[in-house]
Amino acid sequence: MGFENKDHVKLTEPVYEIEVEIKNAEGLHMRPAMQFVDLAGQFDSDIHVSHEEQSVDAKSIMQMTMLAATCGTKLCIKAQGADAAEAIEALRELVEVKMFDEAPG
Amino acid sequence: MRFSDFVCFDAIVAGLEAEDRDGVILELAGALGRAGALGSGKPDEIARAVIKREEEASTGMGKGVAVPHVKTSAVKEAVAAIGCCGGGIDFSSLDKQPVYTVILLLSPIGNADAHLQVMECIFRNLQNEDFRRFLRQAQTVEQIKETIMEADADASAN
């Protein structure tokens, strides 16, 4: 009974997914994690980041810090919502191009 | 990584005397110094470095907890002091709420991965509401030790 599904509206929203690699030497420590959370928070989409079995809310600093993503770690970013494509591209740029304004590994 | 790998059990303070952020950081650095965890490092110098880091961005992540930290040559492995304060301290936290538990973490220079693993351990447990409540309500050093040792035991069981 699809029309009774509470997630019905959400299912129609676009979903974008991308794999990014942590490239700064110090990895995703607290300051980069905060930059990531701040940027993710600027989008309306639901955004999750996963590493192996663990999936966390990209807008929670406590959860993002839990990822302990070292330099070289590949993370999957998944966004769902009207601005999902923009969110994914902005986050990819922060991680892989700006490298959180830190030195590469 | 488990708490027992980096928490200095002789630097656990159940009732912090200091009533402000900088005082708490200095008190916990002093506890690490007295516990012999700083080598030739000076507690007040380390505290100043932690405070400088804290000025850049608060480590008060919300939910009554702050994790001030810095990298220092004074330690060869990550070491942490834990302080609890029933009255609450203003840490300029993200949620603007007072902090009741402060974990002062010192990490060595040049081992970024170990630092991340320590952070993972801390924040994995801080996600747990019971863990936060037990730390907040702890009245004695023994109760704080029990709380973190139980968290370690739970991590081993999973």
mmCIF file of C-alpha atoms in Angstrom:
data_model
loop_
_atom_site.group_PDB
_atom_site.id
_atom_site.type_symbol
_atom_site.label_atom_id
_atom_site.label_comp_id
_atom_site.label_asym_id
_atom_site.label_seq_id
_atom_site.Cartn_x
_atom_site.Cartn_y
_atom_site.Cartn_z
ATOM 1 C CA MET A 1 0.000 0.000 0.000
ATOM 2 C CA GLY A 2 2.425 2.609 -1.223
ATOM 3 C CA PHE A 3 0.190 5.571 -0.574
ATOM 4 C CA GLU A 4 0.197 4.774 3.153
ATOM 5 C CA ASN A 5 3.951 4.808 3.317
ATOM 6 C CA LYS A 6 5.013 7.766 5.468
ATOM 7 C CA ASP A 7 8.227 7.940 3.502
ATOM 8 C CA HIS A 8 6.281 8.255 0.304
ATOM 9 C CA VAL A 9 7.243 11.882 -0.322
ATOM 10 C CA LYS A 10 10.870 11.218 0.547
ATOM 11 C CA LEU A 11 11.060 8.361 -1.888
ATOM 12 C CA THR A 12 10.413 10.795 -4.688
ATOM 13 C CA GLU A 13 13.292 13.037 -3.650
ATOM 14 C CA PRO A 14 16.567 12.636 -5.473
ATOM 15 C CA VAL A 15 19.313 10.587 -3.857
ATOM 16 C CA TYR A 16 22.958 11.186 -4.662
ATOM 17 C CA GLU A 17 25.875 9.155 -3.465
ATOM 18 C CA ILE A 18 29.613 9.604 -3.850
ATOM 19 C CA GLU A 19 32.816 8.108 -2.522
ATOM 20 C CA VAL A 20 35.458 10.529 -1.273
ATOM 21 C CA GLU A 21 38.939 9.971 0.076
ATOM 22 C CA ILE A 22 40.373 11.747 3.102
ATOM 23 C CA LYS A 23 43.568 13.354 1.803
ATOM 24 C CA ASN A 24 44.823 15.593 4.601
ATOM 25 C CA ALA A 25 47.537 14.022 6.739
ATOM 26 C CA GLU A 26 45.828 14.477 10.079
ATOM 27 C CA GLY A 27 42.591 12.846 8.961
ATOM 28 C CA LEU A 28 39.069 13.738 10.060
ATOM 29 C CA HIS A 29 39.884 15.082 13.509
ATOM 30 C CA MET A 30 37.617 17.466 15.353
ATOM 31 C CA ARG A 31 38.277 20.680 13.409
ATOM 32 C CA PRO A 32 37.730 19.147 9.930
ATOM 33 C CA ALA A 33 34.730 17.275 11.286
ATOM 34 C CA MET A 34 33.248 20.587 12.417
ATOM 35 C CA GLN A 35 33.859 22.130 8.990
ATOM 36 C CA PHE A 36 32.105 19.139 7.432
ATOM 37 C CA VAL A 37 29.146 19.365 9.819
ATOM 38 C CA ASP A 38 28.845 23.138 9.305
ATOM 39 C CA LEU A 39 28.760 22.705 5.535
ATOM 40 C CA ALA A 40 26.345 19.765 5.642
ATOM 41 C CA GLY A 41 24.071 21.847 7.859
ATOM 42 C CA GLN A 42 23.689 24.432 5.126
ATOM 43 C CA PHE A 43 21.671 21.966 3.054
ATOM 44 C CA ASP A 44 18.121 20.762 3.623
ATOM 45 C CA SER A 45 18.859 17.241 2.413
ATOM 46 C CA ASP A 46 19.327 14.319 4.790
ATOM 47 C CA ILE A 47 23.017 13.513 4.593
ATOM 48 C CA HIS A 48 24.738 10.423 5.906
ATOM 49 C CA VAL A 49 28.370 9.417 5.809
ATOM 50 C CA SER A 50 29.415 5.813 5.999
ATOM 51 C CA HIS A 51 32.647 3.938 6.474
ATOM 52 C CA GLU A 52 32.495 0.158 6.285
ATOM 53 C CA GLU A 53 29.562 -0.896 8.505
ATOM 54 C CA GLN A 54 29.179 2.451 10.241
ATOM 55 C CA SER A 55 26.789 5.107 8.980
ATOM 56 C CA VAL A 56 26.459 8.448 10.747
ATOM 57 C CA ASP A 57 24.482 11.678 10.463
ATOM 58 C CA ALA A 58 26.638 14.235 8.620
ATOM 59 C CA LYS A 59 25.044 17.045 10.650
ATOM 60 C CA SER A 60 26.095 15.632 14.056
ATOM 61 C CA ILE A 61 29.585 16.583 15.220
ATOM 62 C CA MET A 62 29.627 13.799 17.827
ATOM 63 C CA GLN A 63 28.760 11.181 15.204
ATOM 64 C CA MET A 64 31.166 12.528 12.602
ATOM 65 C CA THR A 65 34.044 12.487 15.091
ATOM 66 C CA MET A 66 33.213 8.848 15.755
ATOM 67 C CA LEU A 67 34.178 7.906 12.201
ATOM 68 C CA ALA A 68 37.892 8.294 13.074
ATOM 69 C CA ALA A 69 38.641 8.546 9.355
ATOM 70 C CA THR A 70 42.399 8.529 8.857
ATOM 71 C CA CYS A 71 44.254 9.852 5.828
ATOM 72 C CA GLY A 72 43.521 7.516 2.923
ATOM 73 C CA THR A 73 40.156 6.414 4.282
ATOM 74 C CA LYS A 74 37.348 6.274 1.742
ATOM 75 C CA LEU A 75 33.973 7.503 2.916
ATOM 76 C CA CYS A 76 30.613 7.218 1.229
ATOM 77 C CA ILE A 77 28.474 10.356 1.359
ATOM 78 C CA LYS A 78 24.783 9.880 0.652
ATOM 79 C CA ALA A 79 22.362 12.782 0.392
ATOM 80 C CA GLN A 80 18.609 12.746 -0.111
ATOM 81 C CA GLY A 81 16.562 15.856 -0.768
ATOM 82 C CA ALA A 82 15.937 18.654 -3.199
ATOM 83 C CA ASP A 83 19.478 20.027 -2.856
ATOM 84 C CA ALA A 84 21.225 16.640 -2.637
ATOM 85 C CA ALA A 85 23.343 17.126 -5.756
ATOM 86 C CA GLU A 86 24.672 20.497 -4.583
ATOM 87 C CA ALA A 87 25.358 19.100 -1.111
ATOM 88 C CA ILE A 88 27.362 16.175 -2.449
ATOM 89 C CA GLU A 89 29.465 18.387 -4.688
ATOM 90 C CA ALA A 90 30.180 20.936 -1.926
ATOM 91 C CA LEU A 91 31.192 18.218 0.551
ATOM 92 C CA ARG A 92 33.380 16.460 -2.009
ATOM 93 C CA GLU A 93 35.187 19.719 -2.687
ATOM 94 C CA LEU A 94 35.760 20.305 1.044
ATOM 95 C CA VAL A 95 37.215 16.828 1.557
ATOM 96 C CA GLU A 96 39.187 16.257 -1.622
ATOM 97 C CA VAL A 97 40.010 19.700 -3.053
ATOM 98 C CA LYS A 98 40.226 22.007 -0.038
ATOM 99 C CA MET A 99 41.342 19.128 2.185
ATOM 100 C CA PHE A 100 39.908 21.091 5.127
ATOM 101 C CA ASP A 101 42.629 23.740 4.534
ATOM 102 C CA GLU A 102 45.202 21.288 5.878
ATOM 103 C CA ALA A 103 48.395 19.721 4.578
ATOM 104 C CA PRO A 104 48.073 16.633 2.363
ATOM 105 C CA GLY A 105 49.137 13.212 3.636
ATOM 106 C CA MET B 1 40.996 1.608 21.445
ATOM 107 C CA ARG B 2 39.575 1.582 24.969
ATOM 108 C CA PHE B 3 39.488 4.112 27.796
ATOM 109 C CA SER B 4 41.984 2.090 29.812
ATOM 110 C CA ASP B 5 44.467 2.565 26.953
ATOM 111 C CA PHE B 6 44.653 6.326 27.462
ATOM 112 C CA VAL B 7 42.840 7.479 30.611
ATOM 113 C CA CYS B 8 45.267 8.227 33.429
ATOM 114 C CA PHE B 9 43.453 6.710 36.412
ATOM 115 C CA ASP B 10 45.446 8.869 38.815
ATOM 116 C CA ALA B 11 44.186 11.992 37.049
ATOM 117 C CA ILE B 12 40.465 11.548 37.578
ATOM 118 C CA VAL B 13 38.831 14.367 39.507
ATOM 119 C CA ALA B 14 35.330 13.755 40.850
ATOM 120 C CA GLY B 15 34.609 17.244 42.114
ATOM 121 C CA LEU B 16 36.437 19.911 40.165
ATOM 122 C CA GLU B 17 37.382 22.915 42.276
ATOM 123 C CA ALA B 18 37.738 25.331 39.373
ATOM 124 C CA GLU B 19 34.579 27.057 38.253
ATOM 125 C CA ASP B 20 35.552 28.305 34.827
ATOM 126 C CA ARG B 21 36.885 26.772 31.623
ATOM 127 C CA ASP B 22 40.493 27.862 31.908
ATOM 128 C CA GLY B 23 40.639 26.919 35.579
ATOM 129 C CA VAL B 24 39.320 23.438 34.840
ATOM 130 C CA ILE B 25 41.877 22.903 32.072
ATOM 131 C CA LEU B 26 44.666 24.019 34.419
ATOM 132 C CA GLU B 27 43.346 21.799 37.226
ATOM 133 C CA LEU B 28 43.235 18.721 34.983
ATOM 134 C CA ALA B 29 46.682 19.438 33.502
ATOM 135 C CA GLY B 30 47.948 19.707 37.077
ATOM 136 C CA ALA B 31 46.375 16.340 37.906
ATOM 137 C CA LEU B 32 48.214 14.769 34.955
ATOM 138 C CA GLY B 33 51.446 16.386 36.130
ATOM 139 C CA ARG B 34 51.058 15.045 39.670
ATOM 140 C CA ALA B 35 50.259 11.621 38.249
ATOM 141 C CA GLY B 36 53.617 11.708 36.455
ATOM 142 C CA ALA B 37 51.999 11.555 33.009
ATOM 143 C CA LEU B 38 53.682 14.633 31.529
ATOM 144 C CA GLY B 39 57.358 13.698 31.684
ATOM 145 C CA SER B 40 59.273 16.957 31.659
ATOM 146 C CA GLY B 41 56.240 18.869 30.323
ATOM 147 C CA LYS B 42 54.947 21.673 32.495
ATOM 148 C CA PRO B 43 51.227 21.576 33.365
ATOM 149 C CA ASP B 44 50.739 25.331 33.071
ATOM 150 C CA GLU B 45 52.396 25.477 29.635
ATOM 151 C CA ILE B 46 50.318 22.558 28.408
ATOM 152 C CA ALA B 47 47.171 24.156 29.833
ATOM 153 C CA ARG B 48 47.977 27.372 27.941
ATOM 154 C CA ALA B 49 48.300 25.428 24.674
ATOM 155 C CA VAL B 50 44.978 23.686 25.321
ATOM 156 C CA ILE B 51 43.284 27.014 26.095
ATOM 157 C CA LYS B 52 44.701 28.512 22.891
ATOM 158 C CA ARG B 53 43.230 25.590 20.930
ATOM 159 C CA GLU B 54 39.931 26.057 22.765
ATOM 160 C CA GLU B 55 39.853 29.742 21.766
ATOM 161 C CA GLU B 56 39.970 28.720 18.087
ATOM 162 C CA ALA B 57 36.881 26.522 18.408
ATOM 163 C CA SER B 58 35.119 25.174 21.461
ATOM 164 C CA THR B 59 35.429 21.453 22.068
ATOM 165 C CA GLY B 60 32.146 21.588 23.980
ATOM 166 C CA MET B 61 30.274 19.317 21.588
ATOM 167 C CA GLY B 62 27.005 19.569 23.445
ATOM 168 C CA LYS B 63 25.192 17.234 25.832
ATOM 169 C CA GLY B 64 27.197 18.437 28.824
ATOM 170 C CA VAL B 65 30.601 17.242 27.675
ATOM 171 C CA ALA B 66 33.787 18.951 26.491
ATOM 172 C CA VAL B 67 36.945 17.337 25.171
ATOM 173 C CA PRO B 68 39.683 19.990 25.239
ATOM 174 C CA HIS B 69 42.801 18.626 23.573
ATOM 175 C CA VAL B 70 46.155 19.467 22.101
ATOM 176 C CA LYS B 71 49.133 17.750 20.549
ATOM 177 C CA THR B 72 52.273 18.032 22.629
ATOM 178 C CA SER B 73 55.774 16.631 22.716
ATOM 179 C CA ALA B 74 55.299 16.121 26.485
ATOM 180 C CA VAL B 75 53.600 12.769 25.846
ATOM 181 C CA LYS B 76 54.642 9.781 23.754
ATOM 182 C CA GLU B 77 51.201 8.180 23.841
ATOM 183 C CA ALA B 78 47.747 9.711 24.169
ATOM 184 C CA VAL B 79 46.817 10.399 27.775
ATOM 185 C CA ALA B 80 43.647 11.842 29.241
ATOM 186 C CA ALA B 81 42.403 13.264 32.516
ATOM 187 C CA ILE B 82 38.711 13.255 33.397
ATOM 188 C CA GLY B 83 37.009 15.830 35.561
ATOM 189 C CA CYS B 84 33.415 16.058 36.683
ATOM 190 C CA CYS B 85 31.643 19.088 38.037
ATOM 191 C CA GLY B 86 28.088 18.896 39.367
ATOM 192 C CA GLY B 87 27.567 22.647 39.099
ATOM 193 C CA GLY B 88 28.291 22.919 35.398
ATOM 194 C CA ILE B 89 30.909 25.041 33.625
ATOM 195 C CA ASP B 90 30.526 27.462 30.730
ATOM 196 C CA PHE B 91 32.591 26.013 27.867
ATOM 197 C CA SER B 92 31.010 28.073 25.071
ATOM 198 C CA SER B 93 29.509 24.774 23.933
ATOM 199 C CA LEU B 94 27.785 24.359 20.593
ATOM 200 C CA ASP B 95 24.434 23.883 22.332
ATOM 201 C CA LYS B 96 25.174 26.798 24.712
ATOM 202 C CA GLN B 97 24.565 24.497 27.692
ATOM 203 C CA PRO B 98 26.921 24.031 30.658
ATOM 204 C CA VAL B 99 29.465 21.225 30.711
ATOM 205 C CA TYR B 100 29.486 18.642 33.516
ATOM 206 C CA THR B 101 32.195 16.307 32.250
ATOM 207 C CA VAL B 102 35.554 17.432 30.886
ATOM 208 C CA ILE B 103 37.971 15.038 29.218
ATOM 209 C CA LEU B 104 41.391 16.679 28.783
ATOM 210 C CA LEU B 105 43.246 14.797 26.061
ATOM 211 C CA LEU B 106 46.921 15.165 25.208
ATOM 212 C CA SER B 107 48.130 13.448 22.063
ATOM 213 C CA PRO B 108 51.699 13.001 20.875
ATOM 214 C CA ILE B 109 52.935 14.840 17.816
ATOM 215 C CA GLY B 110 53.222 12.708 14.707
ATOM 216 C CA ASN B 111 50.639 10.018 15.388
ATOM 217 C CA ALA B 112 47.451 11.382 13.856
ATOM 218 C CA ASP B 113 45.848 7.952 13.508
ATOM 219 C CA ALA B 114 46.151 7.117 17.217
ATOM 220 C CA HIS B 115 44.596 10.487 18.082
ATOM 221 C CA LEU B 116 41.641 9.684 15.812
ATOM 222 C CA GLN B 117 41.180 6.291 17.454
ATOM 223 C CA VAL B 118 41.105 7.876 20.899
ATOM 224 C CA MET B 119 38.509 10.386 19.686
ATOM 225 C CA GLU B 120 36.463 7.530 18.227
ATOM 226 C CA CYS B 121 36.458 5.757 21.594
ATOM 227 C CA ILE B 122 35.458 8.916 23.464
ATOM 228 C CA PHE B 123 32.659 9.933 21.119
ATOM 229 C CA ARG B 124 31.328 6.414 20.585
ATOM 230 C CA ASN B 125 30.731 6.224 24.325
ATOM 231 C CA LEU B 126 29.486 9.797 24.634
ATOM 232 C CA GLN B 127 26.708 8.881 22.192
ATOM 233 C CA ASN B 128 25.392 6.660 24.963
ATOM 234 C CA GLU B 129 23.022 8.597 27.183
ATOM 235 C CA ASP B 130 23.511 6.254 30.152
ATOM 236 C CA PHE B 131 27.264 6.713 29.958
ATOM 237 C CA ARG B 132 26.906 10.501 29.996
ATOM 238 C CA ARG B 133 24.439 10.363 32.877
ATOM 239 C CA PHE B 134 26.650 8.076 34.978
ATOM 240 C CA LEU B 135 29.626 10.394 34.497
ATOM 241 C CA ARG B 136 27.523 13.435 35.299
ATOM 242 C CA GLN B 137 26.120 11.897 38.465
ATOM 243 C CA ALA B 138 29.392 10.379 39.680
ATOM 244 C CA GLN B 139 30.305 11.646 43.135
ATOM 245 C CA THR B 140 33.581 9.798 43.609
ATOM 246 C CA VAL B 141 36.653 8.858 41.612
ATOM 247 C CA GLU B 142 35.674 5.206 42.078
ATOM 248 C CA GLN B 143 32.316 5.780 40.391
ATOM 249 C CA ILE B 144 33.988 7.454 37.423
ATOM 250 C CA LYS B 145 36.474 4.569 37.120
ATOM 251 C CA GLU B 146 33.653 2.026 37.280
ATOM 252 C CA THR B 147 31.748 3.857 34.552
ATOM 253 C CA ILE B 148 34.646 3.878 32.120
ATOM 254 C CA MET B 149 35.676 0.311 32.933
ATOM 255 C CA GLU B 150 32.136 -0.875 32.285
ATOM 256 C CA ALA B 151 32.194 0.977 28.968
ATOM 257 C CA ASP B 152 35.429 -0.838 28.109
ATOM 258 C CA ALA B 153 33.909 -4.174 29.097
ATOM 259 C CA ASP B 154 30.851 -3.498 26.926
ATOM 260 C CA ALA B 155 33.129 -2.641 23.988
ATOM 261 C CA SER B 156 34.958 -5.962 24.433
ATOM 262 C CA ALA B 157 31.686 -7.890 24.613
ATOM 263 C CA ASN B 158 30.524 -6.580 21.231
#
